[in-house]
Short mmCIF file of C-alpha atoms and ligand atoms in Angstrom, two decimals:
data_model
loop_
_atom_site.label_atom_id
_atom_site.label_comp_id
_atom_site.label_asym_id
_atom_site.label_seq_id
_atom_site.Cartn_x
_atom_site.Cartn_y
_atom_site.Cartn_z
CA MET W 1 -39.24 175.66 121.59
CA ALA W 2 -38.64 177.83 118.52
CA LEU W 3 -36.13 177.15 115.77
CA LEU W 4 -34.91 179.65 113.19
CA ILE W 5 -33.31 178.17 110.07
CA LYS W 6 -31.35 181.10 108.68
CA GLY W 7 -29.78 181.97 105.35
CA GLY W 8 -30.59 178.79 103.40
CA TYR W 9 -31.81 178.37 99.84
CA LEU W 10 -35.39 177.25 100.30
CA VAL W 11 -36.94 174.91 97.74
CA ASP W 12 -40.63 174.11 98.21
CA PRO W 13 -42.16 172.74 94.98
CA SER W 14 -45.57 172.38 96.71
CA ARG W 15 -45.98 176.17 96.55
CA ASN W 16 -43.60 177.00 93.69
CA LEU W 17 -41.26 178.75 96.07
CA GLU W 18 -37.51 178.87 95.60
CA GLY W 19 -35.00 181.42 96.92
CA LEU W 20 -33.05 182.68 99.90
CA PHE W 21 -35.52 182.56 102.79
CA ASP W 22 -35.37 182.08 106.54
CA LEU W 23 -37.76 179.58 108.07
CA LEU W 24 -39.18 179.97 111.56
CA VAL W 25 -40.54 176.95 113.40
CA GLU W 26 -42.71 177.33 116.51
CA ASN W 27 -44.60 174.66 118.45
CA GLY W 28 -43.67 171.99 115.91
CA LYS W 29 -45.17 173.92 112.98
CA VAL W 30 -43.79 176.14 110.24
CA SER W 31 -44.78 179.57 111.51
CA LYS W 32 -43.09 181.90 109.03
CA VAL W 33 -41.13 181.87 105.77
CA GLY W 34 -39.50 185.18 104.91
CA ARG W 35 -36.39 187.33 104.70
CA ASN W 36 -34.36 188.56 107.70
CA LEU W 37 -36.61 186.88 110.27
CA LYS W 38 -35.76 187.69 113.89
CA PRO W 39 -35.48 184.82 116.35
CA PRO W 40 -38.03 184.87 119.16
CA PRO W 41 -36.43 184.83 122.66
CA GLY W 42 -34.82 181.47 123.44
CA ALA W 43 -34.99 180.20 119.85
CA GLU W 44 -32.25 177.93 118.54
CA ILE W 45 -30.67 179.27 115.36
CA LEU W 46 -29.52 176.85 112.65
CA ASP W 47 -27.06 178.31 110.18
CA ALA W 48 -28.15 177.07 106.75
CA ARG W 49 -25.94 179.35 104.63
CA GLY W 50 -24.74 177.50 101.54
CA CYS W 51 -27.37 174.80 102.08
CA VAL W 52 -30.75 173.86 100.63
CA VAL W 53 -33.77 173.92 102.97
CA ALA W 54 -36.60 171.66 101.83
CA PRO W 55 -39.54 169.63 103.16
CA ALA W 56 -38.11 166.50 104.81
CA PHE W 57 -37.86 163.40 102.63
CA VAL W 58 -40.56 160.72 102.46
CA ASP W 59 -39.58 157.13 101.63
CA LEU W 60 -42.27 154.85 100.24
CA HIS W 61 -40.05 151.75 100.35
CA ALA W 62 -37.83 150.60 103.23
CA HIS W 63 -37.11 147.33 105.02
CA LEU W 64 -36.66 147.89 108.76
CA ARG W 65 -36.57 144.12 109.56
CA ASP W 66 -38.46 144.53 112.83
CA PRO W 67 -39.87 142.22 114.16
CA GLY W 68 -37.83 139.14 113.45
CA TYR W 69 -34.63 140.06 111.63
CA THR W 70 -33.29 142.59 114.09
CA TYR W 71 -29.70 141.38 113.62
CA LYS W 72 -29.88 143.14 110.22
CA GLU W 73 -31.73 146.29 111.38
CA ASP W 74 -34.39 147.26 113.86
CA ILE W 75 -36.81 150.13 114.15
CA GLU W 76 -34.33 152.13 116.21
CA SER W 77 -31.25 151.69 113.96
CA GLY W 78 -33.44 151.98 110.86
CA SER W 79 -34.90 155.24 112.16
CA ARG W 80 -31.37 156.57 112.74
CA ALA W 81 -30.35 155.61 109.21
CA ALA W 82 -33.49 157.28 107.85
CA VAL W 83 -32.93 160.66 109.52
CA PHE W 84 -29.23 160.46 108.55
CA GLY W 85 -30.53 160.44 104.97
CA GLY W 86 -33.05 163.24 105.56
CA PHE W 87 -36.19 161.06 105.82
CA THR W 88 -38.78 161.69 108.55
CA THR W 89 -41.57 159.59 107.02
CA VAL W 90 -40.94 155.97 106.13
CA VAL W 91 -43.20 153.27 104.70
CA SER W 92 -41.89 149.93 105.98
CA MET W 93 -42.17 146.67 104.04
CA PRO W 94 -43.98 143.63 105.48
CA ASN W 95 -41.35 140.88 104.97
CA THR W 96 -40.71 140.63 108.69
CA GLU W 97 -40.95 137.60 111.02
CA PRO W 98 -43.78 137.20 111.78
CA GLU W 99 -44.86 138.76 108.51
CA THR W 100 -46.71 142.06 108.76
CA ASP W 101 -50.00 140.39 107.81
CA ASP W 102 -51.78 140.92 111.12
CA PRO W 103 -53.01 144.16 112.78
CA ALA W 104 -50.98 143.35 115.93
CA VAL W 105 -47.69 143.56 114.00
CA VAL W 106 -48.74 146.86 112.41
CA ARG W 107 -49.60 148.27 115.83
CA TYR W 108 -46.27 147.07 117.28
CA GLN W 109 -44.28 148.77 114.49
CA ILE W 110 -46.08 152.09 114.91
CA MET W 111 -45.76 151.97 118.69
CA ARG W 112 -42.05 151.08 118.61
CA ALA W 113 -41.27 153.87 116.11
CA ALA W 114 -43.16 156.35 118.31
CA GLU W 115 -41.05 155.22 121.31
CA VAL W 116 -37.85 155.82 119.32
CA GLY W 117 -39.32 159.15 118.23
CA LEU W 118 -37.24 159.87 115.13
CA VAL W 119 -39.51 159.04 112.18
CA ARG W 120 -43.18 158.72 111.35
CA LEU W 121 -43.41 155.03 110.52
CA LEU W 122 -46.25 154.06 108.20
CA PRO W 123 -46.34 150.28 107.73
CA ALA W 124 -47.20 148.60 104.47
CA ALA W 125 -48.97 145.33 105.29
CA ALA W 126 -48.81 142.08 103.35
CA LEU W 127 -51.35 141.60 100.57
CA THR W 128 -51.56 137.87 101.24
CA LYS W 129 -51.16 135.87 104.45
CA GLY W 130 -47.49 135.05 104.98
CA ARG W 131 -46.88 136.70 101.56
CA LYS W 132 -47.57 133.25 100.17
CA GLY W 133 -49.97 134.43 97.46
CA ARG W 134 -52.83 132.12 98.51
CA GLU W 135 -55.15 133.97 100.90
CA LEU W 136 -55.78 137.71 101.18
CA THR W 137 -55.12 139.48 104.46
CA GLU W 138 -57.83 141.47 106.23
CA PHE W 139 -57.40 144.79 104.46
CA CYS W 140 -59.79 146.92 106.49
CA ALA W 141 -58.53 145.65 109.85
CA LEU W 142 -54.95 146.32 108.74
CA LYS W 143 -55.93 149.81 107.65
CA GLU W 144 -57.64 150.46 110.97
CA ALA W 145 -54.44 149.40 112.74
CA GLY W 146 -52.53 152.02 110.72
CA ALA W 147 -51.30 150.28 107.55
CA VAL W 148 -51.11 152.67 104.58
CA ALA W 149 -50.50 150.21 101.76
CA LEU W 150 -50.54 146.54 100.78
CA THR W 151 -47.72 144.64 99.11
CA ASP W 152 -46.10 141.22 99.03
CA ASP W 153 -42.79 142.99 98.33
CA GLY W 154 -40.02 140.53 97.60
CA THR W 155 -42.47 138.70 95.37
CA THR W 156 -45.89 139.01 93.74
CA PRO W 157 -48.91 136.67 93.77
CA THR W 158 -49.41 134.57 90.64
CA ASP W 159 -53.14 133.86 91.07
CA GLU W 160 -54.82 136.51 88.91
CA ALA W 161 -58.31 135.83 90.27
CA LEU W 162 -57.04 136.42 93.80
CA LEU W 163 -55.27 139.56 92.63
CA ARG W 164 -58.38 140.92 90.98
CA THR W 165 -60.29 140.50 94.24
CA ALA W 166 -57.37 142.12 96.08
CA PHE W 167 -57.54 145.16 93.81
CA GLU W 168 -61.31 145.39 94.30
CA TRP W 169 -61.01 145.21 98.08
CA ALA W 170 -58.13 147.71 98.12
CA ALA W 171 -60.20 150.13 96.04
CA ASP W 172 -63.13 149.66 98.46
CA CYS W 173 -61.13 150.40 101.56
CA GLY W 174 -58.93 153.06 99.97
CA LEU W 175 -55.58 151.33 100.42
CA LEU W 176 -52.72 151.79 97.99
CA ILE W 177 -51.36 148.63 96.36
CA MET W 178 -47.58 148.56 96.04
CA ASP W 179 -46.23 146.23 93.43
CA HIS W 180 -43.00 144.24 93.44
CA ALA W 181 -43.42 143.73 89.70
CA GLU W 182 -41.54 140.54 88.87
CA ILE W 183 -43.38 137.45 87.64
CA PRO W 184 -41.68 134.64 89.62
CA ALA W 185 -41.52 132.17 86.71
CA LEU W 186 -39.55 134.73 84.70
CA SER W 187 -37.24 135.74 87.53
CA ARG W 188 -35.65 132.65 89.01
CA GLY W 189 -32.07 133.86 88.61
CA HIS W 190 -29.80 136.13 90.61
CA LEU W 191 -28.94 139.03 88.28
CA ASN W 192 -30.10 140.57 85.03
CA GLU W 193 -30.56 138.07 82.20
CA GLY W 194 -27.97 139.36 79.77
CA LYS W 195 -24.25 139.75 79.11
CA VAL W 196 -23.06 139.38 82.68
CA SER W 197 -25.31 136.43 83.58
CA ALA W 198 -24.04 134.66 80.44
CA LEU W 199 -20.45 135.44 81.35
CA LEU W 200 -20.89 134.07 84.86
CA GLY W 201 -22.94 131.10 83.68
CA LEU W 202 -25.75 131.97 86.09
CA GLU W 203 -29.48 131.95 85.46
CA GLY W 204 -30.75 135.51 84.92
CA ARG W 205 -33.92 137.38 85.80
CA SER W 206 -35.74 138.45 82.66
CA ARG W 207 -36.65 142.07 81.98
CA ALA W 208 -39.94 140.63 80.71
CA ALA W 209 -40.71 139.56 84.29
CA GLU W 210 -41.20 143.24 85.14
CA ALA W 211 -43.05 144.31 82.00
CA VAL W 212 -45.50 141.37 82.21
CA ALA W 213 -46.26 142.12 85.87
CA VAL W 214 -46.79 145.84 85.22
CA ALA W 215 -49.04 145.09 82.23
CA ARG W 216 -51.08 142.66 84.36
CA ASP W 217 -51.37 144.96 87.37
CA GLY W 218 -51.88 148.15 85.36
CA TYR W 219 -54.93 146.58 83.72
CA LEU W 220 -56.22 145.32 87.06
CA ALA W 221 -55.92 148.86 88.41
CA GLN W 222 -57.74 150.14 85.33
CA ILE W 223 -60.72 147.79 85.65
CA THR W 224 -61.05 147.99 89.44
CA GLY W 225 -60.16 151.64 90.10
CA ALA W 226 -57.54 150.63 92.67
CA ARG W 227 -54.52 152.87 93.20
CA LEU W 228 -51.32 151.12 92.11
CA HIS W 229 -47.73 152.10 92.91
CA VAL W 230 -45.05 150.20 91.01
CA GLN W 231 -41.99 149.66 93.18
CA HIS W 232 -38.37 149.72 91.96
CA VAL W 233 -38.77 150.13 88.19
CA THR W 234 -35.67 148.87 86.38
CA ALA W 235 -36.35 148.37 82.66
CA LYS W 236 -37.05 150.67 79.72
CA GLU W 237 -40.05 148.58 78.61
CA THR W 238 -41.67 149.29 81.97
CA VAL W 239 -41.26 153.02 81.38
CA GLU W 240 -43.15 152.64 78.08
CA LEU W 241 -45.97 150.77 79.83
CA LEU W 242 -46.20 153.41 82.55
CA LYS W 243 -46.62 156.07 79.86
CA LEU W 244 -49.45 154.09 78.25
CA PHE W 245 -51.35 153.58 81.51
CA LYS W 246 -50.89 157.20 82.54
CA GLU W 247 -52.19 158.41 79.18
CA LYS W 248 -55.33 156.35 79.80
CA GLY W 249 -55.82 157.97 83.19
CA VAL W 250 -55.16 154.83 85.26
CA SER W 251 -54.25 155.51 88.93
CA ILE W 252 -50.69 154.36 88.59
CA THR W 253 -47.48 155.79 90.06
CA ALA W 254 -43.93 154.46 90.11
CA GLU W 255 -40.63 154.76 91.92
CA VAL W 256 -37.01 154.11 91.05
CA ASN W 257 -34.32 153.17 93.58
CA PRO W 258 -30.95 154.95 93.95
CA ASN W 259 -29.10 151.72 93.04
CA HIS W 260 -30.80 151.48 89.64
CA LEU W 261 -30.05 155.15 88.95
CA LEU W 262 -26.35 154.72 89.71
CA LEU W 263 -25.35 151.18 88.77
CA THR W 264 -25.67 148.65 85.94
CA GLU W 265 -25.31 144.86 85.71
CA GLU W 266 -21.51 145.24 85.37
CA ALA W 267 -21.41 146.23 89.05
CA VAL W 268 -21.89 142.53 89.85
CA LEU W 269 -18.45 141.82 88.35
CA LYS W 270 -16.86 144.40 90.63
CA TYR W 271 -18.87 144.09 93.83
CA GLY W 272 -20.22 140.52 93.67
CA SER W 273 -23.14 139.85 96.02
CA LEU W 274 -23.14 143.46 97.23
CA ALA W 275 -24.57 144.38 93.83
CA LYS W 276 -27.26 141.70 94.00
CA VAL W 277 -30.69 143.25 94.27
CA ASN W 278 -34.22 142.31 93.14
CA PRO W 279 -35.26 143.33 90.58
CA PRO W 280 -31.68 143.32 89.32
CA LEU W 281 -29.39 146.06 88.04
CA ARG W 282 -29.83 146.24 84.27
CA THR W 283 -28.05 147.88 81.35
CA GLU W 284 -26.77 151.40 80.68
CA GLU W 285 -29.62 151.86 78.18
CA ASP W 286 -32.12 151.04 80.94
CA ARG W 287 -30.37 153.31 83.41
CA ARG W 288 -30.55 156.21 80.95
CA ALA W 289 -34.26 155.52 80.33
CA LEU W 290 -34.93 155.51 84.10
CA ILE W 291 -33.17 158.84 84.59
CA GLU W 292 -35.07 160.39 81.71
CA ALA W 293 -38.37 159.02 83.05
CA LEU W 294 -37.61 160.36 86.52
CA ALA W 295 -36.83 163.77 85.06
CA ASP W 296 -39.98 163.94 82.92
CA GLY W 297 -42.37 162.55 85.56
CA THR W 298 -43.15 159.16 83.95
CA ILE W 299 -41.47 157.77 87.05
CA ASP W 300 -42.98 159.79 89.86
CA CYS W 301 -40.49 159.53 92.66
CA VAL W 302 -37.55 157.82 94.35
CA GLY W 303 -38.00 155.05 96.94
CA THR W 304 -34.86 153.84 98.66
CA ASP W 305 -35.56 150.08 98.95
CA HIS W 306 -33.32 150.28 102.02
CA ALA W 307 -32.64 146.54 102.44
CA PRO W 308 -30.11 145.75 105.19
CA HIS W 309 -28.47 142.32 105.33
CA ALA W 310 -25.70 141.08 107.66
CA PRO W 311 -22.09 140.60 106.44
CA HIS W 312 -22.23 136.80 106.85
CA GLU W 313 -25.24 136.76 104.50
CA LYS W 314 -23.82 139.08 101.86
CA GLU W 315 -20.43 137.31 101.92
CA ARG W 316 -22.06 134.17 100.50
CA PRO W 317 -21.71 133.36 96.78
CA LEU W 318 -23.89 135.31 94.36
CA ASP W 319 -26.44 132.54 93.95
CA GLU W 320 -26.88 132.12 97.74
CA ALA W 321 -26.66 135.69 99.09
CA PRO W 322 -29.92 137.54 99.79
CA PRO W 323 -30.78 140.44 97.45
CA GLY W 324 -30.72 144.02 98.71
CA MET W 325 -28.65 147.11 99.48
CA LEU W 326 -28.77 149.96 101.97
CA GLY W 327 -30.73 152.90 100.60
CA PHE W 328 -31.40 155.72 103.07
CA GLN W 329 -27.77 156.84 103.19
CA VAL W 330 -27.20 157.04 99.43
CA ALA W 331 -30.51 158.47 98.17
CA LEU W 332 -29.49 162.14 98.35
CA PRO W 333 -25.96 161.54 96.94
CA ALA W 334 -27.49 159.56 94.04
CA LEU W 335 -29.75 162.47 93.12
CA VAL W 336 -27.02 165.03 93.68
CA ALA W 337 -24.89 163.08 91.17
CA LEU W 338 -27.71 163.40 88.59
CA TYR W 339 -28.14 167.07 89.46
CA ASN W 340 -24.40 167.71 89.00
CA GLU W 341 -24.56 166.06 85.59
CA GLY W 342 -27.39 168.42 84.62
CA LEU W 343 -29.88 165.53 84.33
CA ILE W 344 -32.40 166.77 86.91
CA SER W 345 -33.14 170.18 88.38
CA LEU W 346 -32.89 171.03 92.07
CA ARG W 347 -36.65 171.44 92.18
CA ARG W 348 -37.15 167.95 90.71
CA LEU W 349 -34.66 166.54 93.24
CA VAL W 350 -36.84 167.85 96.07
CA GLU W 351 -40.04 166.75 94.35
CA VAL W 352 -38.96 163.13 93.89
CA LEU W 353 -37.70 162.76 97.46
CA SER W 354 -40.44 164.66 99.25
CA THR W 355 -43.32 166.46 97.52
CA VAL W 356 -44.39 163.60 95.25
CA PRO W 357 -44.07 160.61 97.62
CA ALA W 358 -46.01 162.63 100.22
CA LYS W 359 -48.74 163.20 97.64
CA ILE W 360 -48.83 159.51 96.66
CA LEU W 361 -49.46 158.60 100.30
CA GLY W 362 -52.33 161.04 100.14
CA LEU W 363 -53.09 160.59 103.81
CA HIS W 364 -50.97 163.39 105.13
CA PRO W 365 -51.61 166.68 103.34
CA GLU W 366 -49.24 168.40 105.77
CA LEU W 367 -46.20 166.41 104.63
CA GLY W 368 -43.96 167.31 101.71
CA THR W 369 -44.55 171.05 102.08
CA LEU W 370 -43.20 174.03 104.03
CA ARG W 371 -46.43 176.02 103.93
CA GLU W 372 -47.04 178.10 107.06
CA GLY W 373 -49.16 176.21 109.59
CA THR W 374 -48.08 172.72 108.48
CA VAL W 375 -46.04 170.28 110.54
CA ALA W 376 -42.36 171.30 110.57
CA ASP W 377 -40.62 168.33 108.95
CA VAL W 378 -37.61 169.94 107.33
CA VAL W 379 -34.34 168.82 105.79
CA VAL W 380 -31.25 170.99 105.38
CA PHE W 381 -28.67 169.61 102.96
CA ASP W 382 -25.39 170.65 101.36
CA LEU W 383 -25.11 169.86 97.65
CA LYS W 384 -21.32 170.14 97.74
CA LYS W 385 -20.36 168.44 100.98
CA GLU W 386 -18.09 165.42 100.54
CA TRP W 387 -18.28 162.67 103.12
CA VAL W 388 -17.21 159.06 103.46
CA PHE W 389 -19.84 156.38 103.95
CA ASP W 390 -18.06 154.13 106.46
CA GLU W 391 -18.12 152.62 109.97
CA ARG W 392 -17.82 156.04 111.57
CA THR W 393 -20.76 157.58 109.76
CA ASN W 394 -23.11 154.63 109.21
CA PRO W 395 -25.99 154.40 111.72
CA SER W 396 -27.42 151.19 110.23
CA LYS W 397 -26.73 147.79 111.80
CA SER W 398 -25.69 146.60 108.34
CA ARG W 399 -23.16 147.79 105.79
CA ASN W 400 -24.26 146.05 102.60
CA SER W 401 -23.68 148.70 99.98
CA PRO W 402 -21.31 148.93 97.02
CA PHE W 403 -20.81 152.53 98.16
CA PHE W 404 -19.56 151.58 101.62
CA GLY W 405 -16.06 152.97 102.16
CA ARG W 406 -16.47 155.44 99.31
CA LYS W 407 -16.50 159.22 99.17
CA LEU W 408 -19.94 160.60 98.31
CA VAL W 409 -21.05 164.13 97.41
CA GLY W 410 -24.19 165.67 98.92
CA LYS W 411 -25.02 165.38 102.61
CA VAL W 412 -27.94 166.02 104.89
CA VAL W 413 -26.81 168.47 107.57
CA TYR W 414 -29.97 168.70 109.68
CA THR W 415 -33.15 166.66 109.77
CA ILE W 416 -36.05 168.16 111.70
CA LYS W 417 -39.21 166.32 112.63
CA GLU W 418 -42.16 168.24 114.05
CA GLY W 419 -39.87 171.12 114.95
CA ARG W 420 -37.27 168.95 116.74
CA VAL W 421 -33.75 168.42 115.37
CA VAL W 422 -33.53 164.62 115.07
CA TYR W 423 -30.22 164.53 113.17
CA ARG W 424 -27.16 166.82 112.95
CA PHE W 425 -24.23 166.06 110.70
CA GLY W 426 -21.11 165.29 112.72
CA ALA W 427 -22.90 165.39 116.10
O1 DOR K 501 -33.38 143.42 96.72
C1 DOR K 501 -34.40 143.27 97.39
N1 DOR K 501 -34.34 143.11 98.72
N2 DOR K 501 -35.58 143.22 96.77
C2 DOR K 501 -36.71 142.91 97.42
O2 DOR K 501 -37.74 142.91 96.82
C3 DOR K 501 -36.66 142.51 98.84
C4 DOR K 501 -35.53 143.13 99.51
C5 DOR K 501 -35.22 142.55 100.88
O3 DOR K 501 -36.13 142.32 101.65
O4 DOR K 501 -34.04 142.42 101.20
ZN1 ZN K 502 -39.25 144.63 96.10
#
C-alpha cells in the first residue's frame, strides 16, 4: 500500500534537507522525496499542508509498566500514548515486576509490543539483579534477547567496584549504559533541596547528588571505554561536567525531560505530588541552563521519562506519592514552546526528538532519517494546533501530569510506522 504525504514542510536534519517537499512511501519504505509527486494508483494521500513532516520520534526513556504494574500502563496503552506523541521507537525502562533483569522478560516485552504493532519497543534491561545494586545481570544474554541498554533507572548502584566491572562488561558486549544519576545518600528527600523544600519543611534531594554521580560515571566511562548516556539531566553543574567529559572525547551523551524544560521547583506548591519527579524539578537558573545546553548540543536530546502512576498513588501526600509524570503527550508541546520563544530552531527540535536519539541507539541506521530506501517511520505535526490534554484525548491509562486539563500548543497529526498510519489526530 502506497502513501503520499503532500504539501508539508519537510525537515530531515540527517541529510540537511528542509523545505516544501512531498514524500512517497511504498512497501513500508521512503521511496521518493520531491516536489509535485503523483500518487501511484490506489495510494492514500495525506494532506500535510501547514504541517511539518519529519522522521518519527525516538524516545530513549519511557516506563511502560509491563509486566507487573499494568494498572498504571501496559504495553498496549503505552504504545498508544507513544504514537499519540509522534514516537514509533521507544526504549522501555526495567523497573517492572518482575524486574527486567532476565532475558525472558525482555523477550516478552518485545513480543507483546509486536502483537500490538504500534511501536518498535527496545527494552533497557536492569544493570543489577532486581535493581538492588549487588549482583550484575547477564549482559550478553540480555543483549541476545534484544535489550539495547542497561540501567537501574529509579536508582543507581553505590558499589563502585561493581560499577567498574559493569562498565567493562558493557564495553565488551557493546551495550549502552543509561544512568539515573542521583547518589542515593544525597537524594533521600522528595523535591529539590532549596527554597521550596525549606518552606514545606521537607527533606530535599541535593543537586550534588546528580553532579557526583555524573563525575563518577563519566570517569568510569573514560577509563573503560563504555558508552554512557546520562538520563534526565536537571542541574547546571551537570551541564558543566558534560562539557568537560565531551571535550576529553569520552563517549558520553545526555537527555533532558520535557518536565525539567517547562517547570521549576515552585510547581510543587501549585500541583503538589503531580510535580514530584526524580530527579526533582530545580530552579529557573537550572532550567535556563538546560535549555541553553539543549540548544548548543551539550545535552544531546530529549527523553520523555514517561512515568505513569494511578490517581490513588499520586493523590497521596508529597512524601508518600511515587515520583513521575506522563511524558509522551507533552514532549512535542514542550519543544514547540521553546521554539515559539526563539530558544531552539525547528531543525534542532527535530534533531533532539528523532535524529540524535536514533544515532545514540546506534543499532538502527535506518531510524531518524527520511532518506530514500529507509524504513518509513514518519511524523506529521502542526506547530500551531491548540488542543486540550484531557480524558477525551489521553490514550494512557494514567493522567498524572501537571498539564492534564490544560490547553497545549503543537500537536502530532499523523504518526506513521513502516509505512502504516498508526495514529491520526481526532480519529
Ligand atoms: O520520576 C521518576 N519516575 N523517576 C524515576 O527515576 C523513576 C520513575 C518511575 O518509575 O516512575
Ligand atoms: Zn530515572
